[in-house]
XYZ file of N, CA and C in Angstrom:
396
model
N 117.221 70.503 97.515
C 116.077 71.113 98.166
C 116.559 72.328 98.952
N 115.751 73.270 98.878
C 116.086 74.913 99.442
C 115.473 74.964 100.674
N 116.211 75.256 101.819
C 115.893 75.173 103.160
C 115.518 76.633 103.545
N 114.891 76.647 104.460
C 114.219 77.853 104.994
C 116.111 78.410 105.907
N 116.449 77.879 106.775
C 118.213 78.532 106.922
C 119.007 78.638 105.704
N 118.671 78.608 104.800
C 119.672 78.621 103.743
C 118.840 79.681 102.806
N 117.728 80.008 102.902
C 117.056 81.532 102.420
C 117.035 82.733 103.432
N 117.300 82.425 105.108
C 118.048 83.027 105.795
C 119.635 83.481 106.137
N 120.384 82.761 105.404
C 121.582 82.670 105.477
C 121.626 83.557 104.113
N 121.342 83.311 103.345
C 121.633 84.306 102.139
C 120.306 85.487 101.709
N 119.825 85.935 102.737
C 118.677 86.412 102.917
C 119.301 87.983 101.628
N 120.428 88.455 101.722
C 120.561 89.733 100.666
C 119.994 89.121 99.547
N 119.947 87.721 98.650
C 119.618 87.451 97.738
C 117.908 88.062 97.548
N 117.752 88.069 98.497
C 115.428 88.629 98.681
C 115.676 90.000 99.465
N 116.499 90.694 99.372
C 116.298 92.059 99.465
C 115.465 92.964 98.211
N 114.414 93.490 98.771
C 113.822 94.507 97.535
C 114.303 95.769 97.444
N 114.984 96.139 98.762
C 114.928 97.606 98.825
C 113.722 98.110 98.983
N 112.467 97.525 99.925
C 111.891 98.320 100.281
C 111.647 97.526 101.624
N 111.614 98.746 102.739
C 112.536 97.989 104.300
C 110.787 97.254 104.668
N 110.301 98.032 104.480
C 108.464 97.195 105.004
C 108.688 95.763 104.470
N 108.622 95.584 103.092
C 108.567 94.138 102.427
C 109.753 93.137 103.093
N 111.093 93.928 103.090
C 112.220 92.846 103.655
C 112.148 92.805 105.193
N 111.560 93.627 105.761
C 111.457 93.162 107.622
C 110.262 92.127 107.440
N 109.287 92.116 106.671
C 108.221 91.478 106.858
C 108.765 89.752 106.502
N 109.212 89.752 105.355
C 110.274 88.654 104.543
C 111.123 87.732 105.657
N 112.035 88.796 106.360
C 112.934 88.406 107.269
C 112.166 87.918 108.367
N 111.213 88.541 109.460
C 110.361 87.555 110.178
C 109.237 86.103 109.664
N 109.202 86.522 108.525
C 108.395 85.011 107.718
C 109.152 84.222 107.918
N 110.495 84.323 107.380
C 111.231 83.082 107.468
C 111.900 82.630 108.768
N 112.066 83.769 109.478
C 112.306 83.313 110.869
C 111.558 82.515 111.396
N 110.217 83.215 111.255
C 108.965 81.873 112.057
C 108.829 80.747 111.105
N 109.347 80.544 109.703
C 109.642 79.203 109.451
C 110.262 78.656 109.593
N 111.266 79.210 110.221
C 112.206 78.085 110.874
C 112.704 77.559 112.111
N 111.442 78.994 113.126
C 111.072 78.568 114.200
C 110.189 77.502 114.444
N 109.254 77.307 113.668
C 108.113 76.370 113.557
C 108.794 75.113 112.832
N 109.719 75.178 111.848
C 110.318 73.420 111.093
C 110.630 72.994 112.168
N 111.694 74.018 113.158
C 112.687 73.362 114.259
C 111.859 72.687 115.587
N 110.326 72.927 115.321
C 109.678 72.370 116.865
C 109.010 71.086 116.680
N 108.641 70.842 117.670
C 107.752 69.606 117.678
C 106.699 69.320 118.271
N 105.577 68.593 118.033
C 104.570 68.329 119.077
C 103.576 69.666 119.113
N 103.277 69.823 120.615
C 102.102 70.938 120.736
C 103.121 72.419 120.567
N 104.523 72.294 120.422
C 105.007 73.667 120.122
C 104.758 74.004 118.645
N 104.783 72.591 117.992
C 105.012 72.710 116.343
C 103.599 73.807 115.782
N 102.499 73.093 116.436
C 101.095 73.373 116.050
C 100.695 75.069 116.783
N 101.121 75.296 117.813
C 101.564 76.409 118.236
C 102.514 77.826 117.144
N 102.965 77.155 116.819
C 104.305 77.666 115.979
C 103.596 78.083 114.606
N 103.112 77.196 113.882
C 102.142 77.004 112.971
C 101.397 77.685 112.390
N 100.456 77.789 113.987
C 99.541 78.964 113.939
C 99.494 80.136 113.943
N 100.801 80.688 114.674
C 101.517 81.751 114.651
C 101.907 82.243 113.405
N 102.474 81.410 112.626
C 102.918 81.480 111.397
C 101.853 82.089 110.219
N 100.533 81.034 110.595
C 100.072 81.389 109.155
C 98.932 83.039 109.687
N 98.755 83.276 111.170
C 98.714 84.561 111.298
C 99.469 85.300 110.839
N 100.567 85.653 110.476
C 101.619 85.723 110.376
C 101.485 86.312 108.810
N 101.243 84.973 108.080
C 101.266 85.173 106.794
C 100.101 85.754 106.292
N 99.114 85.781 106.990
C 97.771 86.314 106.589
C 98.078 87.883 106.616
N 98.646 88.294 107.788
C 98.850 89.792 107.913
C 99.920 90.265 106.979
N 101.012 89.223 106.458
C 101.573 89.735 105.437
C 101.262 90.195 104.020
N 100.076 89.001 104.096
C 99.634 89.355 102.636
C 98.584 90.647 102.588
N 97.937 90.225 103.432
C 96.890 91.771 103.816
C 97.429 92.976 103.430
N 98.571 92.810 104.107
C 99.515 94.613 104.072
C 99.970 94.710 102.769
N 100.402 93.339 101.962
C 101.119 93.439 100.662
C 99.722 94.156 99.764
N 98.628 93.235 99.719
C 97.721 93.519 98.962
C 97.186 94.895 98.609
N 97.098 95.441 99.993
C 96.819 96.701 100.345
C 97.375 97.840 99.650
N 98.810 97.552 99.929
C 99.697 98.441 98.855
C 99.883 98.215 97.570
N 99.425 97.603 96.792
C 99.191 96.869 95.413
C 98.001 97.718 95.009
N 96.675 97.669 95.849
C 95.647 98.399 95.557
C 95.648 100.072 95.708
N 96.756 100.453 96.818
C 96.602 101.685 97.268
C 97.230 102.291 95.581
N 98.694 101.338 95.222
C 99.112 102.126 94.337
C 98.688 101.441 92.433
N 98.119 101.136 92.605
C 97.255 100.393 91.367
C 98.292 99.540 90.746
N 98.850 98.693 91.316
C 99.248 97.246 90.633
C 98.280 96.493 89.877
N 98.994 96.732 88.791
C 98.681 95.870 87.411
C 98.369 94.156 87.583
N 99.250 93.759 88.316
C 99.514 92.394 88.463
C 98.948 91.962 89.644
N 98.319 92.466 90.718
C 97.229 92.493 91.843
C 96.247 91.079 91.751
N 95.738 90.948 90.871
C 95.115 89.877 90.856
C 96.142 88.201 90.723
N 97.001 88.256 89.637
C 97.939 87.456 89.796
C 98.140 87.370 91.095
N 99.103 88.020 91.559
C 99.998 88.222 92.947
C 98.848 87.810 93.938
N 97.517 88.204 94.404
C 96.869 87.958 94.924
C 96.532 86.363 95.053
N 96.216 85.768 93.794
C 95.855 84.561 93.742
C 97.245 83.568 94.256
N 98.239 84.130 94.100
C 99.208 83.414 94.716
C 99.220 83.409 96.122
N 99.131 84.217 96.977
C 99.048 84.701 98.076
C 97.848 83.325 98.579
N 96.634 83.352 98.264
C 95.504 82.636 98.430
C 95.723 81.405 98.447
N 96.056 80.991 97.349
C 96.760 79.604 97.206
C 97.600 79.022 98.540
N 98.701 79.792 99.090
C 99.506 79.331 100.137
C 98.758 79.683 101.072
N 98.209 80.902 101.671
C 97.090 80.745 102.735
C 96.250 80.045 102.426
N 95.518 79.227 101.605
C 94.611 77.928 101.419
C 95.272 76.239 101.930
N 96.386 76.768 101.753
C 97.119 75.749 102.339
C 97.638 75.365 103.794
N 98.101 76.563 104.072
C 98.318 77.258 105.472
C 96.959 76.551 106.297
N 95.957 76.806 105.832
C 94.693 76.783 106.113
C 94.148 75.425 106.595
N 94.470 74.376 105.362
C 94.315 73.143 105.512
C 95.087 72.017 106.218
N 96.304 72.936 106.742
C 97.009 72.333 107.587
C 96.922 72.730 109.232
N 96.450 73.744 109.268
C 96.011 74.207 110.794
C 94.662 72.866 110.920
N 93.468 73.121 109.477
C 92.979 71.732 110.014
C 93.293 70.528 110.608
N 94.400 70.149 110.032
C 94.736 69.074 110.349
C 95.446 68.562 111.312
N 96.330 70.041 111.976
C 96.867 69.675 113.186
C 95.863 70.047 114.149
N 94.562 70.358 114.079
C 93.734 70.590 115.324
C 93.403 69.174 115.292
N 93.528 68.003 114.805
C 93.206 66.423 114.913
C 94.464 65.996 115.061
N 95.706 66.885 115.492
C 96.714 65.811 115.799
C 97.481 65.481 114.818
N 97.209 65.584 113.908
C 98.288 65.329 112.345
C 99.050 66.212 111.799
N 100.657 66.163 112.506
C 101.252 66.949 112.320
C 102.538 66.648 110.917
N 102.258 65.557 110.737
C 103.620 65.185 109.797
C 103.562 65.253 107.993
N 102.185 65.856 107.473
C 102.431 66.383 106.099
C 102.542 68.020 106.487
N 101.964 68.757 107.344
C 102.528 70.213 107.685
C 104.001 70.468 107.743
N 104.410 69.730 108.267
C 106.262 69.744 108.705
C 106.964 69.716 107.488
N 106.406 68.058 106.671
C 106.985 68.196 105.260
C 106.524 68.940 104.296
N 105.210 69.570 104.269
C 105.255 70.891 103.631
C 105.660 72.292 103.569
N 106.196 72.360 105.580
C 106.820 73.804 105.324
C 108.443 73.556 105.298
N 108.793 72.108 105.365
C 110.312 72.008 105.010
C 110.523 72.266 103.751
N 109.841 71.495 102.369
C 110.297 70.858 101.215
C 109.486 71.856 100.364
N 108.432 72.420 100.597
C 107.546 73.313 99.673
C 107.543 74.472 99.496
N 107.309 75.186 101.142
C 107.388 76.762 101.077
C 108.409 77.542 100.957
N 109.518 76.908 101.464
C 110.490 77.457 101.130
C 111.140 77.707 99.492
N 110.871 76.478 98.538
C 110.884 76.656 97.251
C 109.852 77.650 96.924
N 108.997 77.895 97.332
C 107.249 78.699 97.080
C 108.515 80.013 97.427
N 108.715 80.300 98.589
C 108.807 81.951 99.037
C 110.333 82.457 97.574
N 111.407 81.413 97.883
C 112.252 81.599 96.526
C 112.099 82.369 95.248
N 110.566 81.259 94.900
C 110.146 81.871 93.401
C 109.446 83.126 93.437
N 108.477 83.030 94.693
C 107.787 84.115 95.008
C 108.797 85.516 94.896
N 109.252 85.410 95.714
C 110.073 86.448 96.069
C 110.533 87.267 95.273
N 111.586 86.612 94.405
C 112.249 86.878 93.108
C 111.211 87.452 91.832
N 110.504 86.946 91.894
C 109.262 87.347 90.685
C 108.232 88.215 91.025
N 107.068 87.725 91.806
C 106.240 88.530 92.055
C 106.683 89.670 92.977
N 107.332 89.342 93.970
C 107.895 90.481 95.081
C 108.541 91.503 94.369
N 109.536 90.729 93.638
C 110.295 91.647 93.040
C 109.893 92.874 92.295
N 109.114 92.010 91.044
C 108.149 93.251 90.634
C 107.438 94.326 91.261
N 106.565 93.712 92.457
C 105.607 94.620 93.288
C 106.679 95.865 93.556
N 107.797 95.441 94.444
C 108.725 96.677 95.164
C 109.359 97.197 93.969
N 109.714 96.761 92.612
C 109.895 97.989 91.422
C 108.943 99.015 91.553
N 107.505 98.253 91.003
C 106.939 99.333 90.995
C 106.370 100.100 91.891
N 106.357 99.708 93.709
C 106.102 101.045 94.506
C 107.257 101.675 94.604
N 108.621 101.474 94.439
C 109.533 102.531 93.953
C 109.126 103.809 93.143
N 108.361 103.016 91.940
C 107.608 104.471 91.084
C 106.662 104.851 91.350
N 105.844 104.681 92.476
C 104.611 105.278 92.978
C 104.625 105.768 94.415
């Protein structure tokens, strides 16, 4: 299993070469592993931060996908949705106090999620605003 410090620790592996996408990259995973490492009302705190976090990431990604006419926009998009749908359903659930499938989802899941992400869809996106 791929840990959120161990996609920080080898963080050159998710370099795009484009500094917007990898500062944005590099604080995602920071606040995921600020948020795995807490507990209680910091965790849900942390959380929330996070999937603000991720909402504004994808916003800005999307944005530049549309500004420069990405082909693959809708793909990439629907991925994006998917994990903020999730993001989503877990802020539900810690506003009732249920914090322990959030924890094991941003230990065991997202971090495999940002991996594949990264490498594939990211990758592609920052090729092609290189050529635009």
């Amino acid at each position: 299993m791929l840990s959120t410090q161990q996609l920080l620790d080898d963080f050159a592996a998710y370099t795009l070469g484009d500094k917007a996408m990898d500062d944005t990259h590099q604080a995602f995973l920071q606040l995921c592993l600020t948020t795995v490492q807490a507990d209680g009302p910091e965790f849900v705190k942390h959380f929330q931060a996070l999937f603000e976090h991720t909402h504004q990431h994808f916003a800005e990604e999307e944005a530049r996908m549309l500004t420069s006419v990405y082909p693959a926009y809708a793909e990439h998009r629907a991925d994006h949705q998917r994990i903020l749908g999730d993001m989503n359903r877990f802020c539900q659930r810690l506003s009732l106090g249920r914090t322990a499938m959030a924890k094991a989802w941003l230990k065991e899941s997202l971090p495999a999620w940002f991996d594949v992400h990264a490498k594939t869809m990211d990758s592609a996106l920052a090729a092609h605003l290189k050529n635009h």
